[in-house]
Amino acid sequence: MADKLFLGGGGEGYGEPQNLTLKYANRHGLIAGATGTGKTVTLQILAEGFSNAGVPVILADVKGDLSGLAKPGSASHKLHEAFTSRAGKIGFADFSYHSCPVTFWDLYGEQGHPVRTTVAEMGPLLLARLLELSEAQEGILNIAFRLSDEEGLPLLDLKDLQALLVWMGENRSQLSLRYGNVSTASIGAIQRRLLVLENQGGAGLFGEPALVLSDLMRCDASGKGMVNILAADKLMAAPGLYSTFLLWLLSELFEELPEVGDPDKPRLVFFFDEAHLLFEDAPKALIDKVEQVARLIRSKGVGIYFITQNPADVPEDILGQLGNRIQHALRAFTAKDRKNLRLAAETYRENPRFSTEDAIREVGVGEAVTSMLETKGVPGVVERTLIRPPSSQLGPVTAEERKKLLQTSDMSGKYDATLDRRSAYEILAQRAQSAAREAEAAEQVAEAAPQPAEREFNAARRYSGSRVSRSTSKGYRQKDTFTSAMSEAVIKELKGTTGRRIVRGILGSLFKGR
């Protein structure tokens, strides 16, 4: 059906079609389940369905398996018979192998086209989250962004921010009077966190040319939506960088896209794999931001689908916005697991034919408990659903196949070369060089000018003669005779107590004689 995506078969014998209505696909969704229960394949068949419907997709390939979307499945695959049997069982008559138009992206520029943004576009809130800064350090970062605007110092890459922080440290006395305490300790802490980010390879994220969002929202010549795959297998070693980048991308979509109301199908679907990384240790301000985006981005035609192991990984306020749900098996080995299982079951509209809690515990690999939004956005009754087989290749493409796809991509050459235009680093460096030249010139002028004593002597009104140097006067005093030295000592002594006694004695004798 043109207005629906076929997910699989439910009901008795799995013969009842289970569909995701495109009109409600921008009401967001959740794919959850324990490791090895089939979440990745479910994500793959959803990406295929949206692409076939002309909806562009953005997803992160955490394990590398999703690159198989670029290649059709094969009848020689070991699971071909199982796939064919399942398609017949669930009534998937149109099952065939085909690929999707794919564009590969990579923050490190190794397995896809480079993805960049500028420090200014990232903003202080997300950058503070990425650097794991304290409240005081985040305040310093906010001052840096304010100074960037006021002083005309564009922040494009990390060296721009590092140079601006150095300048702030050198001028902290004046800045503290205006913005509050600018601590060198806080500046040093931020610089160390930037060094850690560089060591993780995050410096490549910042710079130009920056990613143009319209390049993620394209369709191919046949009208199929482009599947944008972000290579995340290496990126997962830096989970903070991974989650912050995807959140930035989501925020940029929210900021730039116009309102479209309730379209017949989404303009874009965004899959956020390993969603728990977004919310772990996240400050309340950041979670509030995600909730705001989840609430409002729907009206801009963007659907968000979180993929995680347990629904409890997603905060309740955000979980309540996820109307389309595909729940794979959850294991209940501990008391906490059983509690989470019970809570997950309570969020579904009950089906009188079975216990939702038991179904979530018992479904096998490739099977899920599903609930999709129906007419007027009402949640559908929960069903045990056998997920349809994928039409694209199950598993990754080879390195050679990926390389060939990159070379023939429409984005080839657009983002490969890094641009380094004049920004904060260059402007501050130029200011420092100008100040150094002025200081050097002033020093040379000072050295060429006469010394203060020289100026005073030259200014004296003398008819003729030469100045007697200090060495001459010192030499004259050194030639004083021993008699002169004794005379000075006697005069000094006469001026003292002993001298007064002698004088009194002489005068006393004279007057006594009279």
Coordinates of N, CA, C and O in Angstrom, one line a residue, residues 126-207:
L126 N 25.9 22.5 23.7 CA 26.3 21.2 23.3 C 27.8 21.0 23.4 O 28.3 19.8 23.7
L127 N 28.6 22.0 23.2 CA 30.0 21.9 23.3 C 30.4 21.6 24.8 O 31.4 20.8 25.1
A128 N 29.7 22.2 25.7 CA 30.0 22.0 27.1 C 29.6 20.5 27.5 O 30.4 19.9 28.3
R129 N 28.6 20.0 26.9 CA 28.2 18.6 27.1 C 29.3 17.7 26.5 O 29.7 16.7 27.1
L130 N 29.8 18.0 25.3 CA 30.8 17.2 24.6 C 32.1 17.2 25.5 O 32.8 16.2 25.6
L131 N 32.5 18.3 26.1 CA 33.7 18.4 26.8 C 33.5 18.1 28.3 O 34.5 18.0 29.0
E132 N 32.3 17.8 28.7 CA 32.0 17.4 30.1 C 32.5 18.5 31.1 O 33.2 18.2 32.0
L133 N 32.1 19.7 30.8 CA 32.5 20.8 31.6 C 31.6 21.0 32.9 O 30.4 20.6 32.8
S134 N 32.2 21.6 33.9 CA 31.4 22.0 35.1 C 30.6 23.2 34.8 O 30.8 23.9 33.7
E135 N 29.8 23.6 35.7 CA 29.0 24.8 35.5 C 29.8 26.1 35.4 O 29.6 26.9 34.5
A136 N 30.9 26.2 36.2 CA 31.8 27.4 36.1 C 32.5 27.4 34.8 O 32.7 28.4 34.2
Q137 N 33.0 26.2 34.3 CA 33.7 26.1 33.1 C 32.7 26.4 31.9 O 33.1 27.1 30.9
E138 N 31.5 26.0 32.0 CA 30.5 26.3 31.0 C 30.3 27.8 30.9 O 30.1 28.4 29.8
G139 N 30.3 28.5 32.1 CA 30.2 29.9 32.1 C 31.3 30.6 31.3 O 31.1 31.6 30.6
I140 N 32.5 30.1 31.5 CA 33.7 30.7 30.7 C 33.5 30.5 29.2 O 33.7 31.4 28.4
L141 N 32.9 29.3 28.9 CA 32.7 29.0 27.4 C 31.6 30.0 26.9 O 31.7 30.4 25.7
N142 N 30.6 30.3 27.7 CA 29.6 31.2 27.2 C 30.2 32.6 27.0 O 29.8 33.3 26.0
I143 N 31.1 33.0 27.9 CA 31.8 34.3 27.7 C 32.6 34.3 26.4 O 32.6 35.3 25.7
A144 N 33.3 33.2 26.1 CA 34.0 33.1 24.9 C 33.2 33.3 23.6 O 33.5 34.0 22.7
F145 N 32.0 32.7 23.6 CA 31.1 32.8 22.5 C 30.6 34.3 22.4 O 30.4 34.8 21.3
R146 N 30.3 34.9 23.5 CA 29.9 36.3 23.5 C 31.0 37.2 22.9 O 30.7 38.1 22.1
L147 N 32.2 37.0 23.4 CA 33.3 37.7 22.9 C 33.6 37.5 21.4 O 33.9 38.4 20.6
S148 N 33.3 36.3 20.9 CA 33.5 36.0 19.5 C 32.5 36.9 18.7 O 32.9 37.4 17.6
D149 N 31.3 37.0 19.2 CA 30.4 37.9 18.4 C 30.7 39.4 18.5 O 30.7 40.1 17.5
E150 N 31.1 39.8 19.7 CA 31.4 41.2 19.9 C 32.7 41.7 19.3 O 32.8 42.8 18.8
E151 N 33.7 40.8 19.3 CA 35.0 41.2 18.8 C 35.2 40.8 17.3 O 36.3 41.1 16.8
G152 N 34.2 40.2 16.7 CA 34.3 39.8 15.3 C 35.4 38.7 15.1 O 36.2 38.8 14.2
L153 N 35.3 37.7 16.0 CA 36.3 36.6 16.0 C 35.6 35.3 15.7 O 35.1 34.6 16.6
P154 N 35.4 35.0 14.4 CA 34.7 33.7 14.0 C 35.3 32.5 14.6 O 36.5 32.3 14.6
L155 N 34.5 31.6 15.2 CA 34.9 30.4 15.8 C 34.5 29.3 14.8 O 33.4 28.8 14.8
L156 N 35.5 28.8 14.0 CA 35.2 27.8 13.0 C 35.8 26.4 13.5 O 35.1 25.4 13.4
D157 N 37.0 26.4 13.9 CA 37.6 25.1 14.3 C 38.2 25.2 15.7 O 38.1 26.2 16.4
L158 N 38.8 24.1 16.2 CA 39.2 24.1 17.6 C 40.3 25.0 17.9 O 40.4 25.6 19.0
K159 N 41.2 25.3 16.9 CA 42.3 26.2 17.2 C 41.8 27.6 17.3 O 42.4 28.4 18.0
D160 N 40.7 27.9 16.7 CA 40.1 29.3 16.9 C 39.6 29.4 18.4 O 39.9 30.4 19.0
L161 N 39.0 28.4 18.9 CA 38.5 28.4 20.3 C 39.7 28.4 21.3 O 39.7 29.2 22.3
Q162 N 40.7 27.6 21.0 CA 41.9 27.6 21.8 C 42.6 29.0 21.9 O 43.0 29.4 22.9
A163 N 42.7 29.6 20.7 CA 43.4 30.9 20.6 C 42.6 32.0 21.4 O 43.1 32.8 22.1
L164 N 41.2 31.9 21.3 CA 40.4 32.9 22.0 C 40.5 32.7 23.5 O 40.5 33.7 24.3
L165 N 40.6 31.4 24.0 CA 40.7 31.2 25.4 C 42.1 31.7 25.9 O 42.1 32.2 27.0
V166 N 43.1 31.6 25.1 CA 44.4 32.2 25.5 C 44.3 33.7 25.7 O 44.8 34.3 26.6
W167 N 43.7 34.3 24.7 CA 43.5 35.8 24.7 C 42.7 36.2 26.0 O 43.0 37.2 26.6
M168 N 41.7 35.4 26.3 CA 40.9 35.7 27.5 C 41.7 35.6 28.8 O 41.6 36.4 29.7
G169 N 42.6 34.6 28.8 CA 43.5 34.5 30.0 C 44.4 35.7 30.1 O 44.7 36.1 31.2
E170 N 44.9 36.2 29.0 CA 45.8 37.3 29.0 C 45.1 38.6 29.4 O 45.7 39.5 29.9
N171 N 43.8 38.7 29.2 CA 43.0 39.9 29.4 C 42.0 39.7 30.5 O 40.9 40.3 30.5
R172 N 42.3 38.7 31.4 CA 41.2 38.3 32.4 C 40.8 39.4 33.3 O 39.7 39.5 33.8
S173 N 41.8 40.3 33.6 CA 41.5 41.4 34.6 C 40.4 42.3 34.0 O 39.4 42.6 34.7
Q174 N 40.5 42.7 32.8 CA 39.5 43.6 32.2 C 38.2 42.8 31.9 O 37.1 43.4 32.2
L175 N 38.3 41.6 31.5 CA 37.1 40.8 31.3 C 36.3 40.5 32.6 O 35.1 40.4 32.5
S176 N 37.0 40.3 33.7 CA 36.4 40.0 34.9 C 35.5 41.1 35.4 O 34.4 40.9 36.0
L177 N 35.9 42.3 35.1 CA 35.1 43.5 35.5 C 33.8 43.6 34.8 O 32.8 44.1 35.3
R178 N 33.8 43.0 33.6 CA 32.6 43.1 32.8 C 31.7 41.9 32.8 O 30.5 41.9 32.9
Y179 N 32.3 40.7 32.9 CA 31.5 39.4 32.8 C 31.6 38.6 34.0 O 30.9 37.5 34.1
G180 N 32.3 39.1 35.1 CA 32.4 38.2 36.2 C 33.8 37.5 36.2 O 34.6 37.7 35.3
N181 N 34.0 36.8 37.2 CA 35.4 36.2 37.4 C 35.7 35.3 36.2 O 35.0 34.3 35.9
V182 N 36.8 35.6 35.5 CA 37.4 34.7 34.5 C 38.6 34.0 35.1 O 39.7 34.6 35.1
S183 N 38.4 32.8 35.5 CA 39.5 32.1 36.2 C 40.4 31.4 35.2 O 40.0 30.8 34.3
T184 N 41.7 31.6 35.5 CA 42.7 30.9 34.7 C 42.6 29.4 34.9 O 42.9 28.6 34.0
A185 N 42.2 29.0 36.1 CA 42.0 27.5 36.3 C 41.0 26.9 35.4 O 41.1 25.8 34.9
S186 N 39.8 27.7 35.3 CA 38.8 27.2 34.4 C 39.2 27.2 33.0 O 38.9 26.2 32.2
I187 N 39.9 28.2 32.6 CA 40.4 28.2 31.2 C 41.3 27.1 30.9 O 41.2 26.4 29.9
G188 N 42.2 26.8 31.9 CA 43.1 25.7 31.7 C 42.4 24.3 31.7 O 42.8 23.5 30.9
A189 N 41.3 24.2 32.5 CA 40.5 22.9 32.4 C 39.9 22.8 31.1 O 39.8 21.6 30.5
I190 N 39.3 23.8 30.5 CA 38.7 23.7 29.2 C 39.8 23.4 28.1 O 39.5 22.5 27.2
Q191 N 40.9 24.0 28.2 CA 42.0 23.7 27.2 C 42.4 22.2 27.3 O 42.7 21.5 26.3
R192 N 42.4 21.6 28.5 CA 42.8 20.2 28.7 C 41.7 19.3 28.1 O 42.0 18.3 27.4
R193 N 40.4 19.7 28.3 CA 39.4 18.9 27.7 C 39.4 19.0 26.1 O 39.1 18.0 25.5
L194 N 39.8 20.2 25.6 CA 39.9 20.3 24.2 C 41.0 19.4 23.7 O 40.9 18.8 22.6
L195 N 42.1 19.2 24.4 CA 43.2 18.3 24.1 C 42.7 16.9 24.0 O 43.1 16.1 23.1
V196 N 41.9 16.5 25.0 CA 41.4 15.1 25.0 C 40.5 14.9 23.8 O 40.6 13.9 23.2
L197 N 39.7 15.9 23.4 CA 38.8 15.8 22.2 C 39.7 15.6 21.0 O 39.4 14.8 20.1
E198 N 40.8 16.4 20.9 CA 41.7 16.2 19.8 C 42.3 14.8 19.7 O 42.4 14.2 18.6
N199 N 42.7 14.3 20.9 CA 43.2 13.0 20.9 C 42.2 11.9 20.5 O 42.6 10.8 20.0
Q200 N 41.0 12.2 20.7 CA 39.9 11.2 20.3 C 39.6 11.4 18.8 O 38.7 10.6 18.3
G201 N 40.2 12.3 18.1 CA 39.9 12.6 16.7 C 38.8 13.5 16.5 O 38.3 13.7 15.3
G202 N 38.3 14.2 17.5 CA 37.2 15.1 17.4 C 37.5 16.4 16.7 O 36.6 17.1 16.3
A203 N 38.8 16.7 16.5 CA 39.1 17.9 15.8 C 38.6 18.0 14.4 O 38.3 19.0 13.9
G204 N 38.5 16.8 13.8 CA 38.0 16.7 12.4 C 36.6 17.1 12.3 O 36.1 17.4 11.1
L205 N 35.8 17.1 13.4 CA 34.4 17.4 13.3 C 34.2 18.9 13.0 O 33.2 19.3 12.4
F206 N 35.2 19.7 13.5 CA 35.0 21.2 13.4 C 35.9 21.7 12.3 O 37.1 21.5 12.2
G207 N 35.2 22.5 11.5 CA 35.9 23.2 10.4 C 35.0 23.4 9.2 O 33.7 23.3 9.3

